[in-house]
Short mmCIF file of C-alpha atoms in Angstrom, two decimals:
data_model
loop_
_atom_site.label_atom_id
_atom_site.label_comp_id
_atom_site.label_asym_id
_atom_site.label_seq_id
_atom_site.Cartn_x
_atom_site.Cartn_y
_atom_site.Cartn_z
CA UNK P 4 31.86 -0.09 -15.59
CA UNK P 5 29.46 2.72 -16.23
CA UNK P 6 30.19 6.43 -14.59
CA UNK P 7 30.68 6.57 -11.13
CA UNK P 8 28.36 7.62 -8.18
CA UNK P 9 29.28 11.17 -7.51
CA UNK P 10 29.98 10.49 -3.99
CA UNK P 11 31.09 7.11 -4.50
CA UNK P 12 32.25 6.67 -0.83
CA UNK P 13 27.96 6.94 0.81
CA UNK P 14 27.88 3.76 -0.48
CA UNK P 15 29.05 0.89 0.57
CA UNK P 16 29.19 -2.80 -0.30
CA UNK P 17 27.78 -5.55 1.80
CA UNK P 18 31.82 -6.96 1.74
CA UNK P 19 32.72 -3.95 3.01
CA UNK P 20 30.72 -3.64 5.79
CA UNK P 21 32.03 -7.15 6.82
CA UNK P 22 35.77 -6.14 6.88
CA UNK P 23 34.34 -3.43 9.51
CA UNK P 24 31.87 -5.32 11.12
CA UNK P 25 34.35 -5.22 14.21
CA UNK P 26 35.78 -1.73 13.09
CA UNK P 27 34.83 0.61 16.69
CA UNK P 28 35.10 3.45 14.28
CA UNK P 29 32.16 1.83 12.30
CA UNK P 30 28.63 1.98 13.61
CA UNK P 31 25.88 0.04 11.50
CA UNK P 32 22.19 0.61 12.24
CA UNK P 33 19.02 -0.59 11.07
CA UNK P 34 16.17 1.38 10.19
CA UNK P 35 13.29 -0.72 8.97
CA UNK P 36 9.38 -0.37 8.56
CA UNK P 37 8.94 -3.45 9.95
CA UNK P 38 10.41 -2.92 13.46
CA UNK P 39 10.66 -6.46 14.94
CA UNK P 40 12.61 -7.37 11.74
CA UNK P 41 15.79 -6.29 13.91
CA UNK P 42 14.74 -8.81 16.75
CA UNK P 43 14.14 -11.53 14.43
CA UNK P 44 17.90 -11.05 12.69
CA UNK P 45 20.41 -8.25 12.19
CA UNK P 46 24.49 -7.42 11.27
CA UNK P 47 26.13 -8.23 14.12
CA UNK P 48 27.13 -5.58 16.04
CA UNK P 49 24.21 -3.15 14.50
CA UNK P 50 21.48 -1.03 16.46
CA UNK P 51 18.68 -0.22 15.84
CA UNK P 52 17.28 2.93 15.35
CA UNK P 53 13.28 3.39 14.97
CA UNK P 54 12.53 6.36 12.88
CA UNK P 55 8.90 6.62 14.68
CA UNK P 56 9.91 5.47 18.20
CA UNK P 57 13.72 7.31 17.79
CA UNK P 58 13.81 10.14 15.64
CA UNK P 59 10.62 12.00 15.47
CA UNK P 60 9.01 14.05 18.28
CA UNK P 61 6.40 11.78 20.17
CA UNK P 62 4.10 15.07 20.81
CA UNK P 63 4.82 18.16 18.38
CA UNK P 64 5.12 16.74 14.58
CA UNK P 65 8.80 17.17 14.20
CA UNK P 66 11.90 15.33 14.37
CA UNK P 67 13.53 14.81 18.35
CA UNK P 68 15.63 18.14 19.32
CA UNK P 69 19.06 18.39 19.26
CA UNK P 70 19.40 17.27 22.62
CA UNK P 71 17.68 13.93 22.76
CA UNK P 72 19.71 13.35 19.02
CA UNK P 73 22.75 13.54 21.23
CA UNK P 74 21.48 11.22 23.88
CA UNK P 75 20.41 8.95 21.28
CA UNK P 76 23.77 8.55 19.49
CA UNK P 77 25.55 8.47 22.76
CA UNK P 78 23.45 5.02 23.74
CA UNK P 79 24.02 3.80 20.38
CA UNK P 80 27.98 4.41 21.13
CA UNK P 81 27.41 6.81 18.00
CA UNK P 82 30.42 9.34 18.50
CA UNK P 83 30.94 12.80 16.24
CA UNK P 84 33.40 10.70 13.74
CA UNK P 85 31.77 7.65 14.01
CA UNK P 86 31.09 6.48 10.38
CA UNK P 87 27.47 5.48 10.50
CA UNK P 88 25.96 3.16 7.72
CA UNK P 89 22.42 2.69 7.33
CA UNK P 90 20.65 -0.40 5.87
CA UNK P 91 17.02 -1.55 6.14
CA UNK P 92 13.61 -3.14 4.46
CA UNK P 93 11.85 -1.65 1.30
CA UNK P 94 15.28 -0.87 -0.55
CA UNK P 95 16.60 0.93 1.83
CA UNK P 96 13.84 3.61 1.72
CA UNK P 97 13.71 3.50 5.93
CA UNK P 98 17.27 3.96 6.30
CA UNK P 99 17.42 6.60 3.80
CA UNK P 100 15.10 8.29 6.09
CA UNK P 101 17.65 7.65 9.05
CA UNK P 102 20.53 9.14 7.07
CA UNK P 103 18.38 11.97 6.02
CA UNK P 104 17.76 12.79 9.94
CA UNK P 105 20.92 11.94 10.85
CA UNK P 106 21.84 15.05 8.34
CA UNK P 107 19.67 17.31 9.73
CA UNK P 108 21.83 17.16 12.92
CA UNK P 109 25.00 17.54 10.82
CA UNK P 110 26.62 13.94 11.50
CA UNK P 111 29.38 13.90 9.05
CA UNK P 112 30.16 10.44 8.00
CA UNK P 113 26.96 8.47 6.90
CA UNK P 114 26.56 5.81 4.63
CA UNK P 115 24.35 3.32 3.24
CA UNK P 116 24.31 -0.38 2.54
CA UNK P 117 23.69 -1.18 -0.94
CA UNK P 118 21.42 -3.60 -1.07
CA UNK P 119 19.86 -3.27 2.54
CA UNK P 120 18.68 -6.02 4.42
CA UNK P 121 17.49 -8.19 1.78
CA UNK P 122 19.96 -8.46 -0.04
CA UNK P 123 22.64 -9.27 2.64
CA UNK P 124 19.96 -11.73 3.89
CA UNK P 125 20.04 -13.56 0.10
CA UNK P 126 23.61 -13.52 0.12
CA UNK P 127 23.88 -15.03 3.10
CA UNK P 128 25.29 -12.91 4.93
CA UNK P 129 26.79 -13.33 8.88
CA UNK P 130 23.16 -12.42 11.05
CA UNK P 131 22.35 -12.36 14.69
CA UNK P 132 19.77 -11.49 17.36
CA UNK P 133 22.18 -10.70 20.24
CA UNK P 134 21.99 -6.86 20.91
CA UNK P 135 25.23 -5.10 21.23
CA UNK P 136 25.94 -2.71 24.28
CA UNK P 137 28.34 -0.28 23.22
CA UNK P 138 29.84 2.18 25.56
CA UNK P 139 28.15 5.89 25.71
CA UNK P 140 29.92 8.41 23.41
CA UNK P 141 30.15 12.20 24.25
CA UNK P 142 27.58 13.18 21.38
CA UNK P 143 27.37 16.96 21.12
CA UNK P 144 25.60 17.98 18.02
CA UNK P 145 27.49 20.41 16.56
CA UNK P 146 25.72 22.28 13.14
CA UNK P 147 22.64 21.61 11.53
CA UNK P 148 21.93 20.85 7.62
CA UNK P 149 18.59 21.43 8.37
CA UNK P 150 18.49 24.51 5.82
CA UNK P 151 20.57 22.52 3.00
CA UNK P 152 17.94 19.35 2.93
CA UNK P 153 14.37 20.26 4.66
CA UNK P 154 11.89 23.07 3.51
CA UNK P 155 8.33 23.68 4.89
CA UNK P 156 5.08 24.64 3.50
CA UNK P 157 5.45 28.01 2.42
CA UNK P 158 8.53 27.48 0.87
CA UNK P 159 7.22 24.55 -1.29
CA UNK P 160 4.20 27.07 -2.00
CA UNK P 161 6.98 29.84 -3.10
CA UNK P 162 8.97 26.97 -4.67
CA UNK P 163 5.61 25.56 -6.81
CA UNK P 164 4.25 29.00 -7.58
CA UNK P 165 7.65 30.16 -9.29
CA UNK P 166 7.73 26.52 -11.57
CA UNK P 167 10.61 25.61 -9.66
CA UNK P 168 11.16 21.70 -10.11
CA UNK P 169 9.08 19.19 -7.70
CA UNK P 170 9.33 15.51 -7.57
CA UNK P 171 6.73 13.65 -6.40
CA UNK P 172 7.97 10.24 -4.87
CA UNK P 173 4.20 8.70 -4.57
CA UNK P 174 2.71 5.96 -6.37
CA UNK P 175 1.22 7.21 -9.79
CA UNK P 176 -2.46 6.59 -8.06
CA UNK P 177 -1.58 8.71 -5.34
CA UNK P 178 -0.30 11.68 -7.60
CA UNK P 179 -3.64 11.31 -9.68
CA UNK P 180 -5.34 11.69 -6.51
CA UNK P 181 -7.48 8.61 -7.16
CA UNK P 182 -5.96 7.33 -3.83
CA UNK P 183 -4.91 9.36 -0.65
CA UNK P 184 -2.83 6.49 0.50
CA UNK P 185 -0.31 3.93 -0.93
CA UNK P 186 -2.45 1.33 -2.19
CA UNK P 187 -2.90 -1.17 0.88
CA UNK P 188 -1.99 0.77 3.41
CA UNK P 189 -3.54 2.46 6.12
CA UNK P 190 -5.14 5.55 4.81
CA UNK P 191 -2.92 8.41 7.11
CA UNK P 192 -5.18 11.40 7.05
CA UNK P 193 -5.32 13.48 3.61
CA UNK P 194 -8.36 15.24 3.52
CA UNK P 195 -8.03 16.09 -0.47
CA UNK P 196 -6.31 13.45 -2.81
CA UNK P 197 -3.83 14.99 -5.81
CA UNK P 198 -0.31 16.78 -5.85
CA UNK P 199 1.61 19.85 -5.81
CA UNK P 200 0.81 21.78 -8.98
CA UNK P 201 3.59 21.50 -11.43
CA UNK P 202 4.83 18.35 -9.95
CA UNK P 203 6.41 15.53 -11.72
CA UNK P 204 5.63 12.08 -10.45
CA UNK P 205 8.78 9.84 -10.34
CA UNK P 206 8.21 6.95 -7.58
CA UNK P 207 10.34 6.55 -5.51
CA UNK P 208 11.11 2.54 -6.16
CA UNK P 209 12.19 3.51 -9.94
CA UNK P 210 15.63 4.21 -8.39
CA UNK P 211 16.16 1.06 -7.27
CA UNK P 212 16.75 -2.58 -8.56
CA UNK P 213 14.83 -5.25 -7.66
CA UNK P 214 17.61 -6.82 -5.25
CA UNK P 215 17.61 -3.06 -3.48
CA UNK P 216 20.79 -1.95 -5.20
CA UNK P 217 20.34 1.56 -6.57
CA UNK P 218 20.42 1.78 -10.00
CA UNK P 219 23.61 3.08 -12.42
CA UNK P 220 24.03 6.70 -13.63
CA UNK P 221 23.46 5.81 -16.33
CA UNK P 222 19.80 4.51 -15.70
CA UNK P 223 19.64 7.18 -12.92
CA UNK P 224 20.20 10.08 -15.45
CA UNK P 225 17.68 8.43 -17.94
CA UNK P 226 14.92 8.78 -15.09
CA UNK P 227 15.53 12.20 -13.51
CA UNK P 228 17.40 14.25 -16.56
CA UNK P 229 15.58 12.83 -19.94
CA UNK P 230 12.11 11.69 -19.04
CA UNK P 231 11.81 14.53 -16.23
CA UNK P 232 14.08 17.23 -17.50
CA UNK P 233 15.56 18.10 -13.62
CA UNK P 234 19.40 19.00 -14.17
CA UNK P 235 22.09 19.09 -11.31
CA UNK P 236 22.03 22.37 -10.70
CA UNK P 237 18.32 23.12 -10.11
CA UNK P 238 16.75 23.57 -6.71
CA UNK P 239 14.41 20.39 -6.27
CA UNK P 240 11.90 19.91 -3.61
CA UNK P 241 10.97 16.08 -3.71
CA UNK P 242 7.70 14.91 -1.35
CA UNK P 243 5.60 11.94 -0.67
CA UNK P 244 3.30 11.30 2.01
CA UNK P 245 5.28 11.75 5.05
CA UNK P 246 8.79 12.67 3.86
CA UNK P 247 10.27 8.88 3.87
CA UNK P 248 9.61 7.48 0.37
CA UNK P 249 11.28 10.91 -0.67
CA UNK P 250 14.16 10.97 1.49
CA UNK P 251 15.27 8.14 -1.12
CA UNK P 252 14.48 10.11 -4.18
CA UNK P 253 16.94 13.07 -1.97
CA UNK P 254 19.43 10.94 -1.40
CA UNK P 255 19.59 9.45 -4.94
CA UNK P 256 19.76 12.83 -6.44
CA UNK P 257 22.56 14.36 -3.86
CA UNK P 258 24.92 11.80 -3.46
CA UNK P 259 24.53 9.39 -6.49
CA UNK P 260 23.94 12.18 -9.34
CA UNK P 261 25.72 14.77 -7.51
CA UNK P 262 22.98 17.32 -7.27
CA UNK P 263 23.34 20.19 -5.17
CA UNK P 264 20.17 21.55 -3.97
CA UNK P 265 17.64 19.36 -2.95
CA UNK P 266 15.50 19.67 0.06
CA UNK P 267 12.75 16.93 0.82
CA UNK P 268 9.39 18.25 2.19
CA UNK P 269 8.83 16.01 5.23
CA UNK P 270 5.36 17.49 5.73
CA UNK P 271 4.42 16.28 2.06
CA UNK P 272 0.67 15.25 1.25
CA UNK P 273 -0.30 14.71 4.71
CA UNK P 274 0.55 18.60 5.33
CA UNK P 275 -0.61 19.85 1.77
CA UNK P 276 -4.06 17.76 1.16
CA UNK P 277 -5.11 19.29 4.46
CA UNK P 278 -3.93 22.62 4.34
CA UNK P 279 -6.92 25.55 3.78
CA UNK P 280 -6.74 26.94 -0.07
CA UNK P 281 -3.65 24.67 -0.75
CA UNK P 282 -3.34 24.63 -4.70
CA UNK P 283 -3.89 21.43 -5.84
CA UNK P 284 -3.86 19.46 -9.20
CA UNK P 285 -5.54 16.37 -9.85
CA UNK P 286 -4.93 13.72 -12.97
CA UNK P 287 -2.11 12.65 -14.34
CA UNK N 10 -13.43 -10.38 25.98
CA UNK N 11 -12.13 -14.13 25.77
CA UNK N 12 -10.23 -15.30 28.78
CA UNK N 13 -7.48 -16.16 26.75
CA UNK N 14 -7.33 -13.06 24.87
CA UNK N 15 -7.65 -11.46 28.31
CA UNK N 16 -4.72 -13.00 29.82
CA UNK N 17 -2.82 -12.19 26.42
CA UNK N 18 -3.37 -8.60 27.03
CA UNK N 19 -2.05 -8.46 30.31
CA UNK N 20 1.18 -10.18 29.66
CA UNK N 21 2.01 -8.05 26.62
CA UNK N 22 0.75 -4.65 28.65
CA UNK N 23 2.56 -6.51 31.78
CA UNK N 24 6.13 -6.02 30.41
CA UNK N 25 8.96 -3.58 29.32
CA UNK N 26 9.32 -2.73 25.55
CA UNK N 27 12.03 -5.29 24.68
CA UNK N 28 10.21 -7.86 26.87
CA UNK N 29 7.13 -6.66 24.64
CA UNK N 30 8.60 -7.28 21.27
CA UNK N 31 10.19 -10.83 22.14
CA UNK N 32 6.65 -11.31 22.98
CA UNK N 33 5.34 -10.62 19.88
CA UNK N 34 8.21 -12.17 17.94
CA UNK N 35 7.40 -15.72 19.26
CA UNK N 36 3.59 -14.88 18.21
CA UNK N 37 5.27 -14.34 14.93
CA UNK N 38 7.57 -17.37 15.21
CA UNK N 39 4.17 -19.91 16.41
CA UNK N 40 1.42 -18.75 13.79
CA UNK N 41 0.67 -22.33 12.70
CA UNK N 42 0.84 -23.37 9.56
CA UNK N 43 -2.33 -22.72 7.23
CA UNK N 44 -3.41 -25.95 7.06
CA UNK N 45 -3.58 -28.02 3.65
CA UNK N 46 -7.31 -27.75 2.77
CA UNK N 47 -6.96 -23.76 2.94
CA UNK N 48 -3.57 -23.37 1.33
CA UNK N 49 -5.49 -23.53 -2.48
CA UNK N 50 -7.51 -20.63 -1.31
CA UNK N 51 -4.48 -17.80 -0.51
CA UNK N 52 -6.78 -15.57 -3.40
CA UNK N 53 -8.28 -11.76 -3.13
CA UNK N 54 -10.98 -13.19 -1.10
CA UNK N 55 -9.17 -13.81 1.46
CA UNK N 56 -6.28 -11.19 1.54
CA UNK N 57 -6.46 -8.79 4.14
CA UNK N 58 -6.74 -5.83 2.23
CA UNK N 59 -4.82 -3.18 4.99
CA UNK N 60 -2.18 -4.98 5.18
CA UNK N 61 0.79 -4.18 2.58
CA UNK N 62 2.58 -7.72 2.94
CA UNK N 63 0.35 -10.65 1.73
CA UNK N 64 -1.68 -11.69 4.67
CA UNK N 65 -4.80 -14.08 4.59
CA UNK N 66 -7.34 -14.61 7.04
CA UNK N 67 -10.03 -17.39 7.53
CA UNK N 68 -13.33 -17.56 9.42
CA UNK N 69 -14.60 -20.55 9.81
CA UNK N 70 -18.15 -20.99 11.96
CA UNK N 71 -18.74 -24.42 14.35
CA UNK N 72 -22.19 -23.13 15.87
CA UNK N 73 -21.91 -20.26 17.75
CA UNK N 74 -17.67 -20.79 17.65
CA UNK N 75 -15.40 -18.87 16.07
CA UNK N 76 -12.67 -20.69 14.25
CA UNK N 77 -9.49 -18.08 12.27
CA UNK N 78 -6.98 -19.72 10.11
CA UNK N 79 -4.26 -17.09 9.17
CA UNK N 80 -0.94 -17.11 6.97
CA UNK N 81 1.56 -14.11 6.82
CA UNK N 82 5.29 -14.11 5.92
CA UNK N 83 8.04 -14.01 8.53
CA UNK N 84 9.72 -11.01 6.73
CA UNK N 85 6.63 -8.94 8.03
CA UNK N 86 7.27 -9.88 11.70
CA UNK N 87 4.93 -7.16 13.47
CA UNK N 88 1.47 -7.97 11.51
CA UNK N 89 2.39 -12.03 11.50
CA UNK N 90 2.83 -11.58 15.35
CA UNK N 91 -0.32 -9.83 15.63
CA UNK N 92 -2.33 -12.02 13.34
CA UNK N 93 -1.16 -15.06 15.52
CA UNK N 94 -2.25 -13.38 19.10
CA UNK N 95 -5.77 -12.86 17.79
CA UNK N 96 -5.66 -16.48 16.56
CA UNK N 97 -4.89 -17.60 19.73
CA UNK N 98 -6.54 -15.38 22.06
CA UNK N 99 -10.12 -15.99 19.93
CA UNK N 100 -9.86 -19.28 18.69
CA UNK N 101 -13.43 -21.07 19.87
CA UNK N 102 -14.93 -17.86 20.82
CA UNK N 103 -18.03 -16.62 20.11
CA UNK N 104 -19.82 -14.37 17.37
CA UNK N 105 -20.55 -11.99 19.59
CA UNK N 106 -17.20 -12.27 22.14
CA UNK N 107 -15.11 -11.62 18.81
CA UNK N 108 -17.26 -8.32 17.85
CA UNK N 109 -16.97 -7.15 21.30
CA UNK N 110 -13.10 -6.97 21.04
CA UNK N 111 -12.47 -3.78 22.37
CA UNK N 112 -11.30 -2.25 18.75
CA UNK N 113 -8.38 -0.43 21.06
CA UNK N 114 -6.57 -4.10 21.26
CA UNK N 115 -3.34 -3.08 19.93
CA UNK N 116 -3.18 0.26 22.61
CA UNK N 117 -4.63 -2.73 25.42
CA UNK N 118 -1.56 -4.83 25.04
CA UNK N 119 0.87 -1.57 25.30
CA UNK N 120 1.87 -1.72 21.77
CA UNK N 121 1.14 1.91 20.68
CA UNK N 122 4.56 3.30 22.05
CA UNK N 123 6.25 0.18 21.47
CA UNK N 124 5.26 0.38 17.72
CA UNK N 125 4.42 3.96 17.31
CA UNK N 126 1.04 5.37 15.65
CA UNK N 127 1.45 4.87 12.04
CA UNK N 128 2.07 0.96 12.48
CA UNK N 129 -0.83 0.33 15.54
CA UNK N 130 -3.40 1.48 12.77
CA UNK N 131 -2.22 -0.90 10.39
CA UNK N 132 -2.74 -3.49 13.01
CA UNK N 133 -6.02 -1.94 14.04
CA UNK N 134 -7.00 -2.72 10.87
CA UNK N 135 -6.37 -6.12 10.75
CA UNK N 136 -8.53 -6.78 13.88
CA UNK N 137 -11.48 -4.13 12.17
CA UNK N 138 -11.16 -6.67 8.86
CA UNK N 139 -11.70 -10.33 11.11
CA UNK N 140 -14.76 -8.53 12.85
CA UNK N 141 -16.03 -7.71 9.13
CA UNK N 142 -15.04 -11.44 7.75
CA UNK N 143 -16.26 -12.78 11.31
CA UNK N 144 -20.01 -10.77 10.58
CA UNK N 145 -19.97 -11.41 7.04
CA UNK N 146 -19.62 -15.04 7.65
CA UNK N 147 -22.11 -15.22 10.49
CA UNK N 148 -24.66 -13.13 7.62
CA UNK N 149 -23.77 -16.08 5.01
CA UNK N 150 -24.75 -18.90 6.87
CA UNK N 151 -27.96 -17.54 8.38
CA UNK N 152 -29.03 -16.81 4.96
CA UNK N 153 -28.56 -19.94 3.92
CA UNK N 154 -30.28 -21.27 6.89
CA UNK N 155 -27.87 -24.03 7.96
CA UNK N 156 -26.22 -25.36 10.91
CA UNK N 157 -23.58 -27.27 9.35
CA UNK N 158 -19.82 -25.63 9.46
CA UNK N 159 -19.40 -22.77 7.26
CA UNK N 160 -16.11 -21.28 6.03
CA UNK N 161 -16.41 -18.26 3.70
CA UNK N 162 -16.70 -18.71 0.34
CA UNK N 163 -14.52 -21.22 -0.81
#
């Protein structure tokens, strides 16, 4: 056994979350790209939560108000001590984006599957396509996090112009600027291809295994601390292209290296390659 | 458009949102099978390029009909659905009837708030790549100046 996680207890083993599949303090809930992955087979007893049709704003570019976040945990029988573990497609990289937004409105007790929905699919894992009706909760949201883990534009400026460390979750193409999309999918409105000036690129997917277990300390700290120099106590602002691949590079870096200040830029390069007399470097 | 793409339309834009994925989920579930003489031919040619899983499409011409064979993997339910609905709703049109798809299909059937923005474009741009494969096809055999079936280059 290598060193520990350094919050351990975010992540939690497909066994585990079958001892609790029937625990009513346990609420599991998928968060996938793919949406009608859910319909086709899920945990028993999980929800699903969309993070296009659930948790962002369907007119202002934002994330839902505190509010509808209540509402929507209520229906999901989501209560304020509910322990809440995400799992999804891609690694895990959509319900990273969940938790992340699920820490924006403060929840306390989230946690991820290792392994997401792949793996527990090759292990053969208990699946279903009934949907669960759970009792509404009394939701109130009670703090935000929002300052801890989200900063805007003209921080990340601030943040960039002072050398301050930036990670940039894209594909290498993307951070070259030779693409202004992930390669093969639909192009989502940069108007300049490149990155952040002074940002390293570290995609997002090198923090994972190919089963969609994260990768040890070990390996972890051989990524982020030698080849990119960060170190736990720096502020680090990591983007992509619309704040999801990096909300995996966030949680990575907070929970499983222990760092203390990282905020991911949700408005990333679909904010910065359009934004008038952004700086912007190109190349590798 | 196609009376059977037509009638597609208005049961998907017909129903609630859960109503609407089951919908699309048995699309998913009844894409048949690529059959055997096209299986060999799953190359870049034939990948649709917008589409992040591996999806293939292919246009086949018998006279002025329209003939799509399509394979896509069940773990990428939403785009396998979709590529099965326009197989059935324009299987045996016409050049033109396929072209004239209105290229606001996905919105038409009521998937935009079902599946949100960022995943109808990825759709629209399945249904943009058949009109290009359907042209290009149509282009191939007219300069080759025959009548007999055509598939794209195989």
């Amino acid at each position: 056994m290598g060193e520990p996680y350094a919050h351990p207890e975010v992540l939690v083993s497909a066994d585990w979350a079958v001892a609790h599949l029937k625990d009513p303090n346990v609420r599991v809930v998928e968060s996938d790209e793919d949406i009608l992955l859910y319909d086709l087979a899920h945990i028993p007893g999980a929800v699903r939560i969309d993070w296009q049709g659930d948790l962002q704003d369907q007119l202002v570019r934002d994330y839902i108000d505190a509010e509808k976040f209540a509402s929507l945990c209520s229906r999901a029988g989501i209560a304020n001590d509910t322990t809440v573990v995400f799992y999804g497609d891609k690694s895990n990289w959509w319900a990273c984006y969940a938790f992340w937004a699920f820490k924006l409105f403060g929840h306390g007790d989230c946690r991820v599957l290792n392994g997401g929905r792949k793996l527990w699919l090759e292990e053969g894992r208990p699946t279903t396509t009934d949907i669960p009706r759970y009792a509404p909760t009394r939701y109130t949201v009670k703090g935000s996090e929002e300052e801890r883990i989200r900063t805007f534009r003209d921080a990340v400026a601030a943040h960039a112009k002072a050398g301050r460390p930036l990670i940039d979750v894209r594909s290498p193409k993307e951070f070259t600027g030779e693409l202004l999309h992930m390669e093969a999918y639909p192009q989502e409105g940069a108007l300049r291809g490149g990155h952040i000036p002074g940002a390293k690129n570290v995609p997002w997917s090198r923090a994972v295994n190919d089963d969609g277990t994260f990768k040890s300390v070990a390996e972890l700290r051989a990524i982020y601390e030698e080849e990119v120099g960060l170190r736990p106590g720096d502020p680090v602002v990591a983007y992509c292209r619309i704040g999801e691949r990096s909300s995996l590079t966030w949680f990575v870096l907070t929970y499983l290296l222990g760092y203390s200040n990282v905020k991911n830029y949700d408005g990333s390069w679909t904010e910065w390659g359009n934004l008038v007399r952004a700086p912007i470097a190109k190349g590798a | 458009m196609p009376t059977s793409l037509d009638a597609i339309v208005a049961d998907l834009s017909g129903c609630d949102r859960q109503e609407r994925i089951e919908l699309l989920l048995d699309f998913a579930k009844n894409l048949p099978p690529l059959p055997d003489r096209l299986v060999a031919h799953k190359d870049a040619s034939h990948r649709v390029e917008e589409c992040q899983s591996p999806v293939y499409l292919f246009v086949e011409l018998d006279g002025e009909r329209v003939f799509l064979h399509a394979d896509a993997p069940i773990e990428a339910p939403t785009v396998r659905g979709f590529v099965s609905l326009l197989l059935e709703g324009l299987n045996g049109a016409t050049v033109d009837e396929v072209l004239q798809v209105p290229s606001n299909l996905v919105e038409r059937c009521g998937l935009g708030e079902t599946l949100g923005m960022l995943r109808v474009r990825g759709l629209t741009g399945v249904l943009r790549r058949l009109k290009a494969e359907v042209t290009r096809t149509a282009i191939d055999r007219a300069r080759s100046g025959t009548d007999q079936p055509t598939t794209t280059p195989i």
